[in-house]
Coordinates of C-alpha atoms in Angstrom, one line a residue:
M1391 CA 13.7 -1.5 2.3
F1392 CA 10.0 -2.2 2.3
V1393 CA 6.5 -0.7 2.2
S1394 CA 4.2 -0.6 5.3
D1395 CA 1.1 1.1 6.4
R1396 CA 2.1 1.2 10.0
S1397 CA 1.9 5.1 9.9
G1398 CA -1.7 4.9 8.6
N1399 CA -0.8 5.1 5.0
A1400 CA 1.5 3.0 2.7
Q1401 CA 4.9 4.5 3.0
V1402 CA 8.5 3.4 2.4
Y1403 CA 10.8 2.3 5.3
C1404 CA 14.5 1.6 5.7
W1405 CA 15.7 -1.0 8.1
D1406 CA 19.4 -0.9 9.1
R1407 CA 20.3 -4.4 10.4
T1408 CA 23.7 -3.3 11.6
V1409 CA 22.5 -0.8 14.2
G1410 CA 18.9 -2.1 14.4
T1411 CA 17.2 1.2 13.4
L1412 CA 13.9 1.5 11.5
R1413 CA 13.3 4.7 9.6
Q1414 CA 10.4 6.0 7.6
V1415 CA 11.7 7.3 4.3
T1416 CA 8.5 8.9 2.9
D1417 CA 5.5 10.8 4.1
H1418 CA 3.8 11.2 0.7
P1419 CA 0.2 12.4 1.0
S1420 CA -1.1 9.7 -1.4
G1421 CA 1.2 7.0 -0.1
A1422 CA 4.3 5.5 -1.8
Q1423 CA 4.3 1.9 -3.1
R1424 CA 7.3 1.7 -5.4
C1425 CA 10.8 1.6 -4.0
A1426 CA 14.3 0.3 -4.6
I1427 CA 17.7 0.3 -3.0
E1428 CA 21.0 1.1 -4.7
A1429 CA 23.6 -1.7 -4.9
S1430 CA 26.0 0.3 -2.8
G1431 CA 23.3 0.7 -0.1
E1432 CA 24.1 4.4 0.0
A1433 CA 20.7 5.6 -1.2
V1434 CA 17.1 4.6 -1.8
W1435 CA 14.7 5.4 -4.6
W1436 CA 10.9 5.9 -4.3
F1437 CA 8.3 7.0 -6.8
A1438 CA 6.4 10.2 -6.1
D1439 CA 3.2 10.7 -8.0
T1440 CA 0.4 13.3 -7.8
N1441 CA -2.3 12.2 -5.5
G1442 CA -2.4 8.6 -6.7
D1443 CA -2.4 9.3 -10.5
E1444 CA 0.8 7.1 -11.0
H1445 CA 2.4 10.0 -12.9
G1446 CA 5.4 11.6 -11.4
Q1447 CA 9.1 10.9 -11.0
W1448 CA 11.6 8.7 -9.1
M1449 CA 13.1 10.4 -6.0
R1450 CA 16.5 9.6 -4.4
Q1451 CA 17.3 9.9 -0.7
P1452 CA 20.4 8.8 1.3
F1453 CA 19.8 5.6 3.1
A1454 CA 20.6 7.1 6.5
G1455 CA 18.3 10.0 5.9
G1456 CA 18.3 13.4 4.3
S1457 CA 16.5 15.4 1.7
D1458 CA 14.9 14.0 -1.5
E1459 CA 16.0 15.0 -4.9
P1460 CA 14.9 13.8 -8.4
A1461 CA 16.8 10.7 -9.2
V1462 CA 17.0 11.6 -12.9
R1463 CA 17.7 15.3 -13.3
D1464 CA 16.9 15.7 -17.0
L1465 CA 13.4 14.0 -17.1
A1466 CA 10.1 15.6 -16.3
S1467 CA 7.0 13.7 -15.1
Y1468 CA 6.3 10.3 -16.5
W1469 CA 4.7 6.9 -15.8
P1470 CA 7.2 4.4 -14.4
A1471 CA 8.0 1.5 -16.7
G1472 CA 10.6 -0.5 -14.9
L1473 CA 13.7 0.2 -12.9
A1474 CA 17.0 -1.7 -12.4
L1475 CA 19.6 -0.2 -10.1
G1476 CA 23.1 -1.3 -11.2
L1477 CA 26.6 -0.9 -10.0
R1478 CA 28.7 2.2 -9.7
G1479 CA 25.7 4.5 -9.9
H1480 CA 24.5 3.3 -13.3
N1481 CA 20.8 2.5 -13.5
L1482 CA 18.3 1.4 -16.1
L1483 CA 15.0 3.4 -16.2
G1484 CA 11.8 2.9 -18.1
H1485 CA 9.6 5.9 -18.4
S1486 CA 6.4 6.5 -20.4
T1487 CA 4.5 9.5 -21.6
E1488 CA 1.6 9.9 -24.0
R1489 CA 4.2 9.8 -26.8
G1490 CA 5.4 6.3 -26.0
T1491 CA 8.0 4.6 -23.8
D1492 CA 11.7 5.3 -23.4
V1493 CA 14.3 3.1 -21.7
S1494 CA 17.3 5.1 -20.6
L1495 CA 20.7 4.5 -19.0
V1496 CA 20.9 6.8 -16.0
L1497 CA 24.5 7.9 -15.3
P1498 CA 26.1 8.6 -11.9
D1499 CA 25.6 12.4 -12.3
G1500 CA 21.8 11.9 -12.7
T1501 CA 21.6 12.5 -16.4
S1502 CA 20.2 9.9 -18.8
Q1503 CA 21.0 8.4 -22.2
R1504 CA 18.2 6.9 -24.3
L1505 CA 18.7 3.3 -25.2
Y1506 CA 15.3 2.5 -26.6
R1507 CA 12.1 4.2 -27.7
H1508 CA 8.8 3.0 -29.1
E1509 CA 5.2 4.1 -29.2
E1510 CA 4.0 0.8 -27.7
P1511 CA 4.6 0.1 -24.0
A1512 CA 8.0 -1.3 -22.9
H1513 CA 9.6 -2.2 -19.6
A1514 CA 13.1 -1.8 -18.2
V1515 CA 14.2 -5.2 -16.7
D1516 CA 17.9 -5.3 -15.8
L1517 CA 21.5 -4.3 -16.3
S1518 CA 24.4 -6.7 -16.5
R1519 CA 26.9 -6.3 -13.6
D1520 CA 29.6 -5.2 -16.0
L1521 CA 27.2 -2.5 -17.3
A1522 CA 27.7 -3.8 -20.9
L1523 CA 24.2 -5.1 -21.5
A1524 CA 20.6 -4.2 -20.8
V1525 CA 17.4 -6.2 -21.2
I1526 CA 13.9 -4.9 -21.8
A1527 CA 10.5 -6.2 -22.4
H1528 CA 8.6 -4.7 -25.3
S1529 CA 5.2 -4.9 -27.1
E1530 CA 6.1 -3.7 -30.5
R1531 CA 3.9 -6.4 -32.1
G1532 CA 0.9 -4.7 -30.4
D1533 CA 0.1 -7.5 -28.0
L1534 CA 0.9 -6.6 -24.3
W1535 CA 0.0 -10.2 -23.2
Q1536 CA 2.8 -11.7 -25.3
P1537 CA 5.7 -9.3 -25.1
G1538 CA 9.1 -9.7 -26.7
I1539 CA 12.5 -9.6 -25.0
R1540 CA 15.4 -7.5 -26.4
V1541 CA 18.9 -7.6 -25.2
L1542 CA 20.8 -4.4 -25.9
A1543 CA 24.3 -3.2 -25.5
T1544 CA 24.4 -0.1 -23.4
D1545 CA 25.4 1.8 -26.6
G1546 CA 21.9 0.9 -27.9
L1547 CA 23.0 -1.9 -30.3
A1548 CA 20.5 -4.8 -30.4
I1549 CA 22.2 -8.1 -29.3
A1550 CA 19.3 -10.6 -29.2
E1551 CA 15.5 -11.0 -29.7
L1552 CA 13.7 -13.5 -27.5
E1553 CA 10.3 -14.7 -26.5
G1554 CA 8.8 -14.9 -23.0
E1555 CA 9.7 -12.9 -19.9
A1556 CA 13.1 -11.7 -18.9
V1557 CA 14.0 -12.1 -15.2
G1558 CA 17.5 -10.7 -14.9
F1559 CA 21.3 -11.1 -15.4
S1560 CA 23.5 -13.2 -13.2
P1561 CA 24.5 -11.3 -10.1
M1562 CA 28.2 -12.2 -10.6
L1563 CA 30.5 -9.7 -12.2
G1564 CA 31.8 -11.1 -15.5
D1565 CA 28.9 -13.5 -15.9
N1566 CA 26.4 -12.1 -18.3
R1567 CA 24.0 -15.1 -18.4
L1568 CA 20.4 -14.1 -18.5
L1569 CA 17.5 -15.8 -16.7
L1570 CA 14.3 -16.1 -18.7
L1571 CA 10.8 -17.6 -18.4
Q1572 CA 9.7 -18.9 -21.8
P1573 CA 6.4 -20.5 -22.8
R1574 CA 6.4 -24.3 -23.2
E1575 CA 3.1 -26.1 -23.8
D1576 CA 0.7 -24.9 -21.1
R1577 CA 3.3 -23.6 -18.6
W1578 CA 6.4 -21.4 -18.2
E1579 CA 9.8 -22.9 -18.3
P1580 CA 13.0 -21.2 -16.8
V1581 CA 15.8 -20.9 -19.3
V1582 CA 19.4 -19.7 -18.7
Y1583 CA 20.6 -17.8 -21.9
E1584 CA 24.0 -16.6 -22.9
P1585 CA 23.4 -13.5 -25.0
H1586 CA 26.7 -13.5 -26.9
T1587 CA 26.7 -17.2 -27.9
G1588 CA 23.0 -17.9 -28.0
E1589 CA 23.4 -21.0 -25.8
R1590 CA 20.2 -21.9 -24.0
T1591 CA 19.9 -24.2 -21.0
S1592 CA 16.3 -25.2 -20.0
L1593 CA 15.7 -26.2 -16.4
D1594 CA 12.9 -28.6 -17.5
L1595 CA 10.9 -28.2 -14.2
E1596 CA 7.5 -29.4 -15.5
L1597 CA 5.7 -27.4 -12.8
P1598 CA 2.1 -26.5 -13.8
G1599 CA 0.6 -23.1 -13.0
E1600 CA 2.8 -20.0 -12.5
I1601 CA 6.5 -19.8 -11.4
S1602 CA 8.8 -16.9 -10.4
V1603 CA 12.5 -17.4 -10.4
E1604 CA 15.6 -15.6 -9.1
W1605 CA 19.3 -16.2 -9.2
S1606 CA 21.1 -17.1 -6.0
Q1607 CA 23.7 -14.6 -5.0
D1608 CA 26.6 -16.8 -6.2
A1609 CA 24.7 -17.7 -9.4
T1610 CA 25.1 -21.5 -8.7
S1611 CA 21.4 -22.1 -8.2
I1612 CA 18.0 -20.7 -8.9
L1613 CA 15.2 -19.9 -6.4
V1614 CA 11.9 -21.1 -7.8
V1615 CA 8.5 -20.1 -6.3
H1616 CA 5.6 -22.1 -7.7
D1617 CA 2.0 -20.9 -7.5
H1618 CA -0.5 -23.5 -8.4
H1619 CA -4.1 -24.0 -7.3
A1620 CA -4.1 -21.0 -4.9
R1621 CA -1.0 -22.1 -2.9
S1622 CA 2.7 -21.6 -3.1
E1623 CA 5.8 -23.7 -2.7
A1624 CA 9.5 -22.9 -3.1
F1625 CA 12.4 -24.9 -4.5
R1626 CA 16.2 -24.5 -4.9
Y1627 CA 17.4 -25.7 -8.3
D1628 CA 21.1 -26.6 -8.4
L1629 CA 22.4 -25.6 -11.9
A1630 CA 25.5 -27.9 -11.8
A1631 CA 23.7 -31.0 -10.5
R1632 CA 20.4 -30.1 -12.3
E1633 CA 18.5 -31.1 -9.1
L1634 CA 15.3 -29.5 -7.7
T1635 CA 15.0 -29.5 -3.9
R1636 CA 11.8 -28.4 -2.1
L1637 CA 12.3 -25.8 0.6
Q1638 CA 10.6 -26.4 4.0
I1639 CA 8.0 -23.7 4.0
P1640 CA 4.4 -24.3 5.3
H1641 CA 1.4 -24.4 3.0
G1642 CA 0.1 -21.0 2.2
T1643 CA 1.3 -18.1 0.0
I1644 CA 4.9 -17.0 -0.6
E1645 CA 5.5 -13.4 -1.8
N1646 CA 8.5 -11.2 -2.4
A1647 CA 11.0 -14.1 -2.0
R1648 CA 14.6 -12.9 -2.3
T1649 CA 17.9 -14.8 -2.1
R1650 CA 20.6 -13.7 0.3
P1651 CA 24.4 -14.0 0.5
G1652 CA 25.3 -17.4 2.0
G1653 CA 22.2 -19.1 0.5
D1654 CA 19.4 -17.9 2.9
V1655 CA 16.0 -16.9 1.5
W1656 CA 13.8 -14.1 2.9
F1657 CA 10.1 -14.0 2.0
Q1658 CA 6.7 -12.9 3.1
W1659 CA 4.3 -15.7 4.1
S1660 CA 0.6 -15.9 5.0
D1661 CA -2.3 -18.3 4.7
S1662 CA -6.1 -17.5 4.8
A1663 CA -6.0 -17.8 8.6
N1664 CA -2.8 -15.8 9.4
P1665 CA -1.8 -12.3 8.3
S1666 CA 1.4 -11.8 6.4
V1667 CA 4.8 -11.9 8.2
F1668 CA 8.4 -11.7 7.2
R1669 CA 10.3 -15.0 7.4
A1670 CA 13.8 -16.3 6.7
L1671 CA 14.5 -19.9 5.6
D1672 CA 17.7 -20.6 7.5
S1673 CA 18.3 -17.7 9.9
D1674 CA 16.5 -15.5 12.5
P1675 CA 17.2 -11.9 11.5
Q1676 CA 14.6 -10.4 13.9
F1677 CA 12.5 -8.7 11.3
P1678 CA 10.9 -5.4 12.2
L1679 CA 7.1 -5.1 12.6
A1680 CA 6.8 -8.7 13.7
G1681 CA 3.5 -9.4 15.5
H1682 CA 0.9 -12.1 16.3
P1683 CA -2.5 -10.8 15.1
P1684 CA -5.6 -12.9 15.9
Q1685 CA -6.3 -15.7 13.5
T1686 CA -9.4 -16.3 11.4
A1687 CA -10.6 -19.6 9.9
L1688 CA -8.8 -21.3 7.0
A1689 CA -10.6 -21.2 3.7
T1690 CA -12.0 -24.4 2.2
E1691 CA -11.1 -25.3 -1.4
I1692 CA -13.9 -26.2 -3.7
W1693 CA -13.9 -27.3 -7.4
V1694 CA -16.9 -26.8 -9.6
D1695 CA -17.6 -28.0 -13.1
G1696 CA -17.8 -25.0 -15.4
P1697 CA -18.3 -24.5 -19.1
G1698 CA -14.5 -24.2 -19.7
G1699 CA -13.3 -26.8 -17.3
S1700 CA -13.1 -27.3 -13.5
V1701 CA -13.3 -24.0 -11.6
H1702 CA -11.3 -23.5 -8.4
A1703 CA -12.7 -21.4 -5.6
L1704 CA -12.0 -20.6 -1.9
L1705 CA -14.9 -20.6 0.6
S1706 CA -14.7 -18.8 3.9
L1707 CA -17.5 -19.4 6.4
P1708 CA -18.6 -17.2 9.3
R1709 CA -18.2 -18.5 12.8
T1710 CA -21.8 -17.7 13.6
G1711 CA -25.2 -18.3 11.9
V1712 CA -26.6 -21.2 10.1
Q1713 CA -26.7 -22.3 6.5
P1714 CA -27.7 -21.0 4.0
H1715 CA -25.6 -17.9 4.8
P1716 CA -25.7 -14.5 3.3
A1717 CA -22.7 -14.4 1.0
V1718 CA -20.2 -12.1 -0.7
F1719 CA -18.8 -13.3 -4.0
L1720 CA -15.5 -11.3 -3.9
L1721 CA -13.9 -11.1 -7.3
H1722 CA -10.2 -10.5 -7.7
G1723 CA -8.7 -7.9 -10.0
G1724 CA -6.1 -8.2 -12.7
P1725 CA -7.5 -10.0 -14.6
D1726 CA -4.3 -12.0 -14.8
E1727 CA -4.0 -12.5 -11.0
H1728 CA -5.6 -15.1 -8.7
D1729 CA -7.0 -15.5 -5.3
Q1730 CA -4.7 -17.4 -3.0
D1731 CA -4.6 -19.2 0.3
A1732 CA -3.5 -15.8 1.8
F1733 CA -4.8 -13.6 4.5
D1734 CA -7.3 -10.9 3.3
P1735 CA -8.6 -8.5 5.9
E1736 CA -11.7 -7.9 3.8
V1737 CA -12.6 -11.5 3.9
A1738 CA -12.0 -11.6 7.6
A1739 CA -14.2 -8.6 8.1
W1740 CA -17.1 -10.0 6.1
T1741 CA -17.0 -13.3 7.9
D1742 CA -16.9 -11.5 11.2
E1743 CA -20.1 -9.8 10.1
G1744 CA -21.8 -13.2 9.5
F1745 CA -21.3 -13.5 5.7
A1746 CA -19.8 -16.4 3.8
V1747 CA -17.1 -15.3 1.3
V1748 CA -16.5 -17.0 -2.0
R1749 CA -13.4 -16.2 -4.1
I1750 CA -13.3 -17.6 -7.6
N1751 CA -10.3 -18.1 -9.9
Y1752 CA -12.3 -17.8 -13.1
R1753 CA -10.8 -18.1 -16.5
G1754 CA -8.3 -15.3 -16.9
S1755 CA -6.8 -16.1 -13.5
T1756 CA -3.1 -17.2 -13.2
G1757 CA -2.0 -20.3 -11.5
Y1758 CA -3.9 -22.8 -13.7
G1759 CA -1.9 -22.8 -16.9
R1760 CA -1.5 -20.5 -19.8
A1761 CA -4.6 -21.7 -21.6
W1762 CA -6.8 -20.9 -18.6
T1763 CA -5.3 -17.4 -18.2
E1764 CA -5.7 -16.5 -21.9
A1765 CA -9.2 -18.0 -22.3
L1766 CA -10.9 -14.7 -21.3
R1767 CA -9.9 -13.2 -24.6
R1768 CA -12.6 -15.2 -26.3
R1769 CA -15.3 -12.9 -25.0
V1770 CA -14.0 -10.4 -22.4
G1771 CA -16.0 -10.3 -19.2
H1772 CA -18.6 -12.8 -20.2
T1773 CA -16.1 -15.7 -20.1
E1774 CA -15.3 -15.0 -16.5
L1775 CA -18.9 -14.6 -15.6
E1776 CA -19.7 -18.1 -16.9
D1777 CA -17.4 -19.5 -14.3
I1778 CA -18.7 -17.2 -11.5
T1779 CA -22.3 -18.3 -12.4
A1780 CA -21.3 -22.0 -12.2
V1781 CA -19.8 -21.5 -8.7
R1782 CA -22.8 -19.5 -7.5
Q1783 CA -25.2 -22.2 -8.7
W1784 CA -23.1 -24.9 -6.9
A1785 CA -23.1 -22.9 -3.6
V1786 CA -26.9 -22.4 -3.8
D1787 CA -27.5 -26.1 -4.7
Q1788 CA -25.4 -27.1 -1.7
A1789 CA -27.5 -24.8 0.6
I1790 CA -24.3 -23.1 1.6
V1791 CA -25.5 -19.6 0.5
D1792 CA -28.9 -18.0 0.5
P1793 CA -29.9 -17.0 -3.1
A1794 CA -31.9 -14.1 -1.7
R1795 CA -28.9 -12.6 0.1
L1796 CA -26.0 -12.6 -2.4
I1797 CA -23.6 -9.8 -2.9
L1798 CA -21.4 -9.5 -6.0
A1799 CA -18.3 -7.4 -5.2
G1800 CA -14.8 -6.6 -6.4
W1801 CA -12.1 -4.0 -7.1
S1802 CA -10.7 -3.0 -10.4
W1803 CA -11.3 -5.9 -12.8
G1804 CA -13.4 -7.4 -10.0
G1805 CA -15.4 -4.2 -9.9
Y1806 CA -15.8 -4.3 -13.7
L1807 CA -17.1 -7.9 -13.5
T1808 CA -19.5 -6.9 -10.7
L1809 CA -21.2 -4.3 -12.9
L1810 CA -21.3 -6.6 -15.9
G1811 CA -22.7 -9.4 -13.8
L1812 CA -25.5 -7.2 -12.3
G1813 CA -26.6 -6.3 -15.9
T1814 CA -26.2 -9.6 -17.7
R1815 CA -27.5 -11.8 -14.8
P1816 CA -29.8 -9.5 -12.9
G1817 CA -31.7 -12.3 -11.2
D1818 CA -28.6 -13.8 -9.6
W1819 CA -27.6 -11.0 -7.2
T1820 CA -29.2 -9.1 -4.4
L1821 CA -26.8 -6.1 -4.6
G1822 CA -23.4 -5.1 -6.0
L1823 CA -20.3 -3.4 -4.6
A1824 CA -18.0 -2.2 -7.3
G1825 CA -14.6 -0.5 -6.5
A1826 CA -12.6 1.3 -9.2
P1827 CA -14.6 -0.3 -12.0
V1828 CA -14.7 0.0 -15.7
A1829 CA -18.3 0.7 -16.5
D1830 CA -17.9 1.7 -20.1
C1831 CA -15.0 0.0 -21.9
A1832 CA -14.8 2.5 -24.7
A1833 CA -15.0 5.6 -22.6
A1834 CA -12.5 4.2 -20.0
H1835 CA -10.1 3.4 -22.9
R1836 CA -10.1 6.9 -24.2
Q1837 CA -9.3 8.4 -20.8
A1838 CA -6.9 5.8 -19.4
M1839 CA -3.1 5.8 -19.2
D1840 CA -1.3 4.4 -22.2
D1841 CA -0.4 1.0 -20.7
I1842 CA -4.1 0.4 -20.1
K1843 CA -5.0 1.4 -23.6
A1844 CA -2.4 -1.1 -24.9
L1845 CA -3.9 -3.8 -22.6
D1846 CA -7.4 -3.1 -24.1
R1847 CA -6.0 -3.4 -27.6
S1848 CA -4.5 -6.7 -26.7
L1849 CA -7.7 -8.0 -25.1
F1850 CA -10.2 -6.8 -27.7
G1851 CA -8.0 -6.9 -30.8
G1852 CA -8.1 -3.2 -31.5
T1853 CA -9.3 0.2 -30.3
P1854 CA -13.0 1.1 -29.7
D1855 CA -13.0 2.8 -33.2
E1856 CA -11.7 -0.4 -34.8
V1857 CA -13.8 -3.0 -33.0
P1858 CA -16.7 -1.1 -31.5
D1859 CA -19.0 -4.1 -31.3
L1860 CA -16.6 -6.0 -29.0
Y1861 CA -16.2 -3.1 -26.6
R1862 CA -20.0 -2.6 -26.6
D1863 CA -20.6 -6.3 -25.9
S1864 CA -18.3 -6.3 -22.9
S1865 CA -19.3 -3.0 -21.4
P1866 CA -21.5 -3.0 -18.3
I1867 CA -23.2 0.2 -19.5
T1868 CA -24.7 -1.7 -22.4
Y1869 CA -26.8 -3.7 -19.9
V1870 CA -27.4 -0.9 -17.4
D1871 CA -31.2 -0.9 -18.0
A1872 CA -31.5 -4.5 -17.0
V1873 CA -29.9 -4.0 -13.5
R1874 CA -32.4 -4.6 -10.7
A1875 CA -30.1 -4.6 -7.6
P1876 CA -28.9 -1.7 -5.4
V1877 CA -25.4 -0.7 -6.4
F1878 CA -22.5 0.9 -4.4
V1879 CA -19.7 2.3 -6.6
C1880 CA -16.4 3.6 -5.3
A1881 CA -13.9 5.3 -7.6
G1882 CA -10.7 7.4 -7.3
I1883 CA -10.7 11.0 -8.5
N1884 CA -7.2 10.6 -10.0
D1885 CA -7.5 7.0 -11.2
A1886 CA -5.5 6.6 -14.4
R1887 CA -6.5 3.0 -14.9
C1888 CA -10.3 3.1 -14.5
P1889 CA -11.2 6.8 -14.8
I1890 CA -13.8 8.1 -12.5
D1891 CA -16.1 9.9 -15.1
Q1892 CA -17.3 6.8 -16.8
A1893 CA -18.1 5.1 -13.4
R1894 CA -20.0 8.2 -12.3
D1895 CA -22.0 8.2 -15.6
Y1896 CA -23.0 4.6 -15.0
T1897 CA -24.3 5.3 -11.5
N1898 CA -26.2 8.4 -12.9
R1899 CA -27.9 6.1 -15.3
L1900 CA -29.0 3.8 -12.5
R1901 CA -30.2 6.8 -10.4
D1902 CA -32.2 8.1 -13.3
R1903 CA -34.1 4.8 -13.3
G1904 CA -34.8 5.2 -9.6
L1905 CA -32.6 2.4 -8.4
P1906 CA -30.9 2.6 -5.0
V1907 CA -27.3 3.6 -5.7
E1908 CA -24.5 5.2 -3.8
F1909 CA -21.4 6.7 -5.4
H1910 CA -18.3 7.3 -3.3
A1911 CA -15.4 9.3 -4.7
I1912 CA -12.0 8.8 -3.2
D1913 CA -9.4 11.6 -3.1
G1914 CA -6.7 9.4 -4.7
G1915 CA -6.0 7.0 -7.5
H1916 CA -6.7 3.4 -8.4
S1917 CA -5.9 1.9 -5.0
V1918 CA -6.7 3.0 -1.4
T1919 CA -3.4 3.3 0.5
A1920 CA -4.6 4.9 3.7
V1921 CA -5.8 2.6 6.4
E1922 CA -8.5 5.0 7.7
E1923 CA -9.9 5.4 4.2
R1924 CA -10.0 1.6 3.6
V1925 CA -11.9 1.1 6.8
A1926 CA -14.3 4.0 6.0
V1927 CA -15.0 2.4 2.5
F1928 CA -15.7 -1.0 4.0
R1929 CA -18.0 0.5 6.7
R1930 CA -20.0 2.3 4.0
Q1931 CA -20.2 -0.9 1.9
L1932 CA -21.3 -2.8 5.0
E1933 CA -24.0 -0.2 5.9
F1934 CA -25.2 -0.2 2.3
S1935 CA -25.4 -4.0 2.3
R1936 CA -27.2 -4.1 5.7
K1937 CA -29.7 -1.6 4.4
Y1938 CA -30.9 -4.0 1.7
I1939 CA -30.0 -7.5 3.1
D1940 CA -31.7 -8.7 6.3
D1941 CA -30.1 -11.7 8.0
R1942 CA -33.4 -13.1 9.1
R1943 CA -35.7 -12.5 6.1
G1944 CA -33.5 -12.2 3.0
L1945 CA -34.1 -9.1 0.8
S1946 CA -35.6 -6.3 2.9

């Protein structure tokens, strides 16, 4: 089961390896991006929201095809908060409303029993194979960045309280060991935990950056994917021998790695030159949708001295033109994500148009240690921009980019940083392209979904009413009167993360000052799932950029 946009929009597909059939499961108008398959293989689940607003319900459909029905009969619309599909039709479901988050045990008849409830966000993680235990993540302490772990009996009794991130129970029936990631110095360390005895076994990997882990299907080893300095590598850790063996996977980015019976590993792979493909470590399962798209140039790594330490960035140069190039500083979202040595069609499109593209893993990014990720909480937005400014200055000093032809661009958190950068450093940028941005931190907080409100409280240390100066200091709208560059803003009508009204108010303030500004409203939510719409948005951004940047003379 996987998600693909082969139909023109992100939809869910089922692939039956036995008979070689590929079937489209969903035809949801706003796309479908969340899915899961039951352990029996009899049915699939997918989340249906209302035009991209992320609020809806899980639907269930037979694997071979048939009509959809609500997967949980006694629940109305909700925001999804984790899902684990267990054995014998028992499933663990997290679901949030404006009143808080519930985690429920879903029974084979489609009814649910509440195991947990709290006003702060929580997340359903996994069910043990004997259905005796459940594990959840919670933020009862009010800090979404440092959640707690709770192991529950499926009658609701609390068994254990832990720190870190829960991964899941052993896949072997009768083995209730729990795999965790726990903080250790500046990294995350895998730990195998026995809930009933409290016994802990640390894997002591000493891998910097970020790691993700998964049990092998016979629970004798752990698959480890290590993301560090914008690239991935994978290992197999033998639990009995306590040995770590690197898997032979080319340099690039590994995503969605899964273990298979017999020890094989399936994963998606790409690098900055090659679009993503399905791969298998030890077999050739003839994955569907295989293709050989044209390549683009590999990105170059650069390291720049910044105020908080060395800043890592990826530089992609156009095949034509001479230095210094017009350039797009393309900022990732998150904020706790990172740009990787992975294919990005937007980067390829900009370089095809003659622009250099610079992607920066500023403080707040993952892949460089916990301290680097958490550093943005010192002064939200401004911390990241210090690193972006350092990389910009380096690229100008090296005559790689033309200071008169620089575009600041990004989506979500990247769109927020774009607007903040245009106002706090107006002389640095020729124009800005902001997608799904926060323009007014306080106004966005009041209109956003509850998980985003909790993230805000964690980042700022309170609500806008409790710490108004901090929200004001980090809000792009505070500096709107200093903006000098033309600005293109794109926002989703049903965006529950970065609500459209505050973004529209920001552009109206610019327009009132007589600045060139374009506002494009998308009939959807926080992300653009339709290929045609993504292409249309990029074309409008490119036309807007060409209107104010001339390749020969700089600012027109």
